[in-house]
JSON list of C-alpha atoms in Angstrom, two decimals:
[
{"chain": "A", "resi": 1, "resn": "UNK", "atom": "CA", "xyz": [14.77, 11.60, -5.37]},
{"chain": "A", "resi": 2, "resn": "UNK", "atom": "CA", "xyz": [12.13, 9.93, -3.28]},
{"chain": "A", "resi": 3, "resn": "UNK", "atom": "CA", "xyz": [12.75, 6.97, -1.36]},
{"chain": "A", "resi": 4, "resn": "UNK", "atom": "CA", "xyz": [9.92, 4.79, -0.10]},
{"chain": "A", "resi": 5, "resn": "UNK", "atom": "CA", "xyz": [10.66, 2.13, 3.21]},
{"chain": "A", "resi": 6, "resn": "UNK", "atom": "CA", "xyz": [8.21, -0.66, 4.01]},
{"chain": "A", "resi": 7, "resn": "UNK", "atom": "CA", "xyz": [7.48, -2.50, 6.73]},
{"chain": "A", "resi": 8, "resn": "UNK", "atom": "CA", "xyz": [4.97, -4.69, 8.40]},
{"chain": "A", "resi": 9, "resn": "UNK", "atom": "CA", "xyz": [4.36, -7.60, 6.51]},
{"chain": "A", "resi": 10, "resn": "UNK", "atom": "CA", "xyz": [4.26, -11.08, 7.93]},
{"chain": "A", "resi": 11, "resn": "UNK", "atom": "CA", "xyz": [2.75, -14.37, 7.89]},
{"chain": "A", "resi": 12, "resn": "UNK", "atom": "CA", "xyz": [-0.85, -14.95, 9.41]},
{"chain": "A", "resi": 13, "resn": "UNK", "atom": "CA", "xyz": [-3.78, -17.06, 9.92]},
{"chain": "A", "resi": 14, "resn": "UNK", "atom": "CA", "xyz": [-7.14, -16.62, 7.93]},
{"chain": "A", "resi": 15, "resn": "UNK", "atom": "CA", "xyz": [-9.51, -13.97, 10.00]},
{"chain": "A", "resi": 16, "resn": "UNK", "atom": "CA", "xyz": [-6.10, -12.12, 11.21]},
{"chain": "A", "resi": 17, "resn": "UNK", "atom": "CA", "xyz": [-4.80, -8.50, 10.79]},
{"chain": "A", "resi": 18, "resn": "UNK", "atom": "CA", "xyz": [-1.76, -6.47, 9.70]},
{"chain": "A", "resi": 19, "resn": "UNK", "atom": "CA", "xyz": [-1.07, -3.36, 9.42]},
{"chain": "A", "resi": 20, "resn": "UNK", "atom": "CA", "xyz": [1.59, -2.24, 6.68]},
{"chain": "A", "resi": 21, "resn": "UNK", "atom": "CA", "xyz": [4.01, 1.40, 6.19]},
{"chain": "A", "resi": 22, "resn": "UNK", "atom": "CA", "xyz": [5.04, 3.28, 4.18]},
{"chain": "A", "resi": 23, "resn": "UNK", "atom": "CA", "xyz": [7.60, 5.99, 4.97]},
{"chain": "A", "resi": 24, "resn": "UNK", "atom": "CA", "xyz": [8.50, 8.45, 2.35]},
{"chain": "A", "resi": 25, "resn": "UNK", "atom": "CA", "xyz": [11.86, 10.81, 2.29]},
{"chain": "A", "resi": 26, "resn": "UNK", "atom": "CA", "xyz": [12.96, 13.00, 0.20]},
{"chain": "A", "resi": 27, "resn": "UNK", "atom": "CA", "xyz": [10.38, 15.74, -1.20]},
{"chain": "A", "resi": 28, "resn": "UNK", "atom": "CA", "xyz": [7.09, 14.87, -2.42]},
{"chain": "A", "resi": 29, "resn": "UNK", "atom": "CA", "xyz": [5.62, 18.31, -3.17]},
{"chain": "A", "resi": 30, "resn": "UNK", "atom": "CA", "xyz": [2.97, 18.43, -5.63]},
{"chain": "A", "resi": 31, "resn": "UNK", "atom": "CA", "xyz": [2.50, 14.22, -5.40]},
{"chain": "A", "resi": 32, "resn": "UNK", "atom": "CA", "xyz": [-0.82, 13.54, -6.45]},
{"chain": "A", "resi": 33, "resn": "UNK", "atom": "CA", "xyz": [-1.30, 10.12, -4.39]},
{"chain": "A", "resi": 34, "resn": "UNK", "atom": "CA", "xyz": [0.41, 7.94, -2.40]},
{"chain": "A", "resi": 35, "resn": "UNK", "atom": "CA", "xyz": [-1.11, 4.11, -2.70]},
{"chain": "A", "resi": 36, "resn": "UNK", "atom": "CA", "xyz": [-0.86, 0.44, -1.95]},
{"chain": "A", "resi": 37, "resn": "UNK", "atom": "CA", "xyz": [-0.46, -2.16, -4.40]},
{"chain": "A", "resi": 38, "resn": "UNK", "atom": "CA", "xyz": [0.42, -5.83, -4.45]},
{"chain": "A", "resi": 39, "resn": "UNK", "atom": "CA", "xyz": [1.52, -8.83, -6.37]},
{"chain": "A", "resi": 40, "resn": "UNK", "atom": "CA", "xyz": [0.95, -12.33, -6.50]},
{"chain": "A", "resi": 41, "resn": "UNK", "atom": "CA", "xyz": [3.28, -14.37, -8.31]},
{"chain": "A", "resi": 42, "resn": "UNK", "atom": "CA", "xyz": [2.17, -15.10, -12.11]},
{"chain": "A", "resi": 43, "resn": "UNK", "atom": "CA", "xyz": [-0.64, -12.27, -11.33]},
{"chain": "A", "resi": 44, "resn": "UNK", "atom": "CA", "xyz": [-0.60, -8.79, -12.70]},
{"chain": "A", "resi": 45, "resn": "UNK", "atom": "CA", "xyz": [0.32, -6.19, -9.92]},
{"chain": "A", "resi": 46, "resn": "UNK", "atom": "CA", "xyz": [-3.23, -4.54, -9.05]},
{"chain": "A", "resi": 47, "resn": "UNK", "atom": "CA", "xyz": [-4.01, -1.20, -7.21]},
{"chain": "A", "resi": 48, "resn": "UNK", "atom": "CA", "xyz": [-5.14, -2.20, -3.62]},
{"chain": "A", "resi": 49, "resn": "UNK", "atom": "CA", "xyz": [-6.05, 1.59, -2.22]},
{"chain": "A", "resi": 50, "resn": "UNK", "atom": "CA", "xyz": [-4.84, 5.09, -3.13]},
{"chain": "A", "resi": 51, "resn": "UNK", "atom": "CA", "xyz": [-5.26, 8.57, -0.76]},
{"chain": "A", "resi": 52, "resn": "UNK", "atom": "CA", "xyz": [-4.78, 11.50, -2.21]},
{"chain": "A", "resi": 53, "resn": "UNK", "atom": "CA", "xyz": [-3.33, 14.72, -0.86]},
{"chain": "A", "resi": 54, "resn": "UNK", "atom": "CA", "xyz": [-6.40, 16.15, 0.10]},
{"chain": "A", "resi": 55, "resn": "UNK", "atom": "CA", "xyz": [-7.29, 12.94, 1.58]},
{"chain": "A", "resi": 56, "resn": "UNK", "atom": "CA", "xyz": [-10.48, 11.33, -0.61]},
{"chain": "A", "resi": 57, "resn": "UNK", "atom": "CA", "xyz": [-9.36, 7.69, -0.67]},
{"chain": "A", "resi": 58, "resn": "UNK", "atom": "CA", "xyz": [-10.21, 4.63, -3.27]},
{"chain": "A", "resi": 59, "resn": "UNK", "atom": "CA", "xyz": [-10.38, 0.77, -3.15]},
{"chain": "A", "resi": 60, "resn": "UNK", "atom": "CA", "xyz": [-10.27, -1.97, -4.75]},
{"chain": "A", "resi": 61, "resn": "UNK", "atom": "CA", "xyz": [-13.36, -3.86, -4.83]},
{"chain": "A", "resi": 62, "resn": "UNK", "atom": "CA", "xyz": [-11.75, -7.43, -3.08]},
{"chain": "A", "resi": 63, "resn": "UNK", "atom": "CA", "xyz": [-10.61, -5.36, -0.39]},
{"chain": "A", "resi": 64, "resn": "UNK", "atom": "CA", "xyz": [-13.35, -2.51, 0.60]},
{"chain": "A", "resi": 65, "resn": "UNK", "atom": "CA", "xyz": [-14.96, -3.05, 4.28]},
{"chain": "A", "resi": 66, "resn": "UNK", "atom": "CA", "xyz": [-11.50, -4.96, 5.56]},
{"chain": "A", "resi": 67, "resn": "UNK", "atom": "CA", "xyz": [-8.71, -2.25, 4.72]},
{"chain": "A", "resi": 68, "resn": "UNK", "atom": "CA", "xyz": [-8.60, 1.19, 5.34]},
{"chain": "A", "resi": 69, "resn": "UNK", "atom": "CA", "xyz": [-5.61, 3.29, 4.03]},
{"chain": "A", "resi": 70, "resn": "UNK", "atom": "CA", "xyz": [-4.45, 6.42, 5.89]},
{"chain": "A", "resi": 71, "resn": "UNK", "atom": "CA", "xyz": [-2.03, 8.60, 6.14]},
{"chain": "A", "resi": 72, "resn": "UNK", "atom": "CA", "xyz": [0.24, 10.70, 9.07]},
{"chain": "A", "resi": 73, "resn": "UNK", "atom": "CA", "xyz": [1.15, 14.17, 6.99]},
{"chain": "A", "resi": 74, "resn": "UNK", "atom": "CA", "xyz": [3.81, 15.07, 9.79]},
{"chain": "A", "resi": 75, "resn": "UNK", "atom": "CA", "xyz": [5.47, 11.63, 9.59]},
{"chain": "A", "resi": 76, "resn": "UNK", "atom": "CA", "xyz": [4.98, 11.17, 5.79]},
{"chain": "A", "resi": 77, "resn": "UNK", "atom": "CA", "xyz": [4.22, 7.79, 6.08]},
{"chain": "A", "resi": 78, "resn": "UNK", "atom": "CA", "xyz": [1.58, 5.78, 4.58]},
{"chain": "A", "resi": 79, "resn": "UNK", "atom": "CA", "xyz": [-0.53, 3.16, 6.31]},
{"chain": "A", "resi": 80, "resn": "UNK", "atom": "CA", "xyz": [-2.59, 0.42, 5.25]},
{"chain": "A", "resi": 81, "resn": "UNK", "atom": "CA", "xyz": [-4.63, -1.27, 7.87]},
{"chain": "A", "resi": 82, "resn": "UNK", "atom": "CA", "xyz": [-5.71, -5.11, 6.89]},
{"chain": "A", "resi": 83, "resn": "UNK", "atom": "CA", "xyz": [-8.83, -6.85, 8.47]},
{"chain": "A", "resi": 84, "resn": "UNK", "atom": "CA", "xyz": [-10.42, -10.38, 8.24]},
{"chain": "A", "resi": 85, "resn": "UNK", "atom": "CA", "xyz": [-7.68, -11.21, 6.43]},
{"chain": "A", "resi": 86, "resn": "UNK", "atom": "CA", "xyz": [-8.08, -13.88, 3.27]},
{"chain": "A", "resi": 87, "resn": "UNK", "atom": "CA", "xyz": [-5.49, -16.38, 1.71]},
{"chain": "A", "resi": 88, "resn": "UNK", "atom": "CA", "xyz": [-6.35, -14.59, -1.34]},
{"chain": "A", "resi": 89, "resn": "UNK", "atom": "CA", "xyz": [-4.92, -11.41, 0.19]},
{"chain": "A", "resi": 90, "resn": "UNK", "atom": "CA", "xyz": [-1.38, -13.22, -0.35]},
{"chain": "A", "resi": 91, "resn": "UNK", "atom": "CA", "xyz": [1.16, -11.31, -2.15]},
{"chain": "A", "resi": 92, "resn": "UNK", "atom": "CA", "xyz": [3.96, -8.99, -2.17]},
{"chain": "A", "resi": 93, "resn": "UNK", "atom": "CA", "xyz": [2.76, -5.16, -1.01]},
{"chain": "A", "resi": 94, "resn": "UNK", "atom": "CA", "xyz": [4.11, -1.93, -2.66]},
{"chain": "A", "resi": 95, "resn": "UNK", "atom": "CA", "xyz": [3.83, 1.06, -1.80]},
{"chain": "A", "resi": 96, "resn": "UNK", "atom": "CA", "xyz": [3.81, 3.70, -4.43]},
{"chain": "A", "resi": 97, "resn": "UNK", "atom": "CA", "xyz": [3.79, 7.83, -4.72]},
{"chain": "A", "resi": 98, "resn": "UNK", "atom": "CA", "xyz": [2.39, 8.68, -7.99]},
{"chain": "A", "resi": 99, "resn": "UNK", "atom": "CA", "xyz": [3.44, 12.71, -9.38]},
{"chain": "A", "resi": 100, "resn": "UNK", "atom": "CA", "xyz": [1.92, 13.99, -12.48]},
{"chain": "A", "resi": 101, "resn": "UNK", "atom": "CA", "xyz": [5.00, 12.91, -14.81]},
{"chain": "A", "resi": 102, "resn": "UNK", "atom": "CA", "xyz": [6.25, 9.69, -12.49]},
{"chain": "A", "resi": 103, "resn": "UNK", "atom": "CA", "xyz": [6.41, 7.08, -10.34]},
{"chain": "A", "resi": 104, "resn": "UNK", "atom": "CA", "xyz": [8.06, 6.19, -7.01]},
{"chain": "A", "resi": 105, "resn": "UNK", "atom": "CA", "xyz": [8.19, 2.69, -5.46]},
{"chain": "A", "resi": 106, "resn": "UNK", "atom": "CA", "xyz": [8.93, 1.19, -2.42]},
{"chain": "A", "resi": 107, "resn": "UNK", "atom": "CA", "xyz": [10.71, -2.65, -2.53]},
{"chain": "A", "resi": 108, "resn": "UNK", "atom": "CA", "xyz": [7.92, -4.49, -1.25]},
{"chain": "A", "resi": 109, "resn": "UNK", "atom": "CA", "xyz": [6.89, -6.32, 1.76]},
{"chain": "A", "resi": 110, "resn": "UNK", "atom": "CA", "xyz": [5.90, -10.34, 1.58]},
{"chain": "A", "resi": 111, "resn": "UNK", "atom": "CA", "xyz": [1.99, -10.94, 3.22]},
{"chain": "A", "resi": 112, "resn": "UNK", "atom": "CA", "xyz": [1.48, -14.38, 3.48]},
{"chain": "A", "resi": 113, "resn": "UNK", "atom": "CA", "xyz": [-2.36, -15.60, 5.01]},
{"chain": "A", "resi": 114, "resn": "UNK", "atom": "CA", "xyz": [-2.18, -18.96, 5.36]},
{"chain": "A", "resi": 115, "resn": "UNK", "atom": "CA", "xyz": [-3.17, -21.93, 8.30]}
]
């Protein structure tokens, strides 16, 4: 069983940055990515970025120039680095390990960009 532990969210001003993990126990042998996603409420949850094992990485359009994802293979732990933040960036943060057959999620982190 895989268990997935945020942290870094936070509240911040417009132009700001955070930078959100993702640490993974348990074994994830075989994964084939470990991503981002987030939530805003009365909005469908939407990928934000995905890396894979062999590190090639994908993002969502809204977000590509301002966040990188990365990852520390000795630590297991996923990272997602936010820039120039937006108040459209606003939402609740997953973090999720996808395996051929299923799904692993973290509980979420609140990022809230306001003034």
């Amino acid at each position: 069983q895989v268990q997935l532990v945020e942290s870094g969210g936070g509240l911040v001003q417009p132009g700001g940055s955070l930078r959100l993990s993702c640490a993974a126990s348990g074994s994830i042998f075989g994964f084939n990515a470990m991503a981002w996603y987030r939530q805003a409420p009365g909005k469908q949850r939407e990928l934000v970025a995905a890396i894979t094992g062999g590190g090639s990485t994908n993002y969502a359009d809204s977000v590509k120039g301002r966040f990188t994802i990365s990852r520390d293979n000795a630590k297991n732990t996923v990272y997602l680095q936010m820039n120039s933040l937006k108040s459209e960036d606003t939402a609740v943060y997953y973090c999720n390990v996808e395996f051929p057959d299923r799904y692993y999620w973290g509980q979420g982190t609140q990022v809230t960009v306001s003034s």
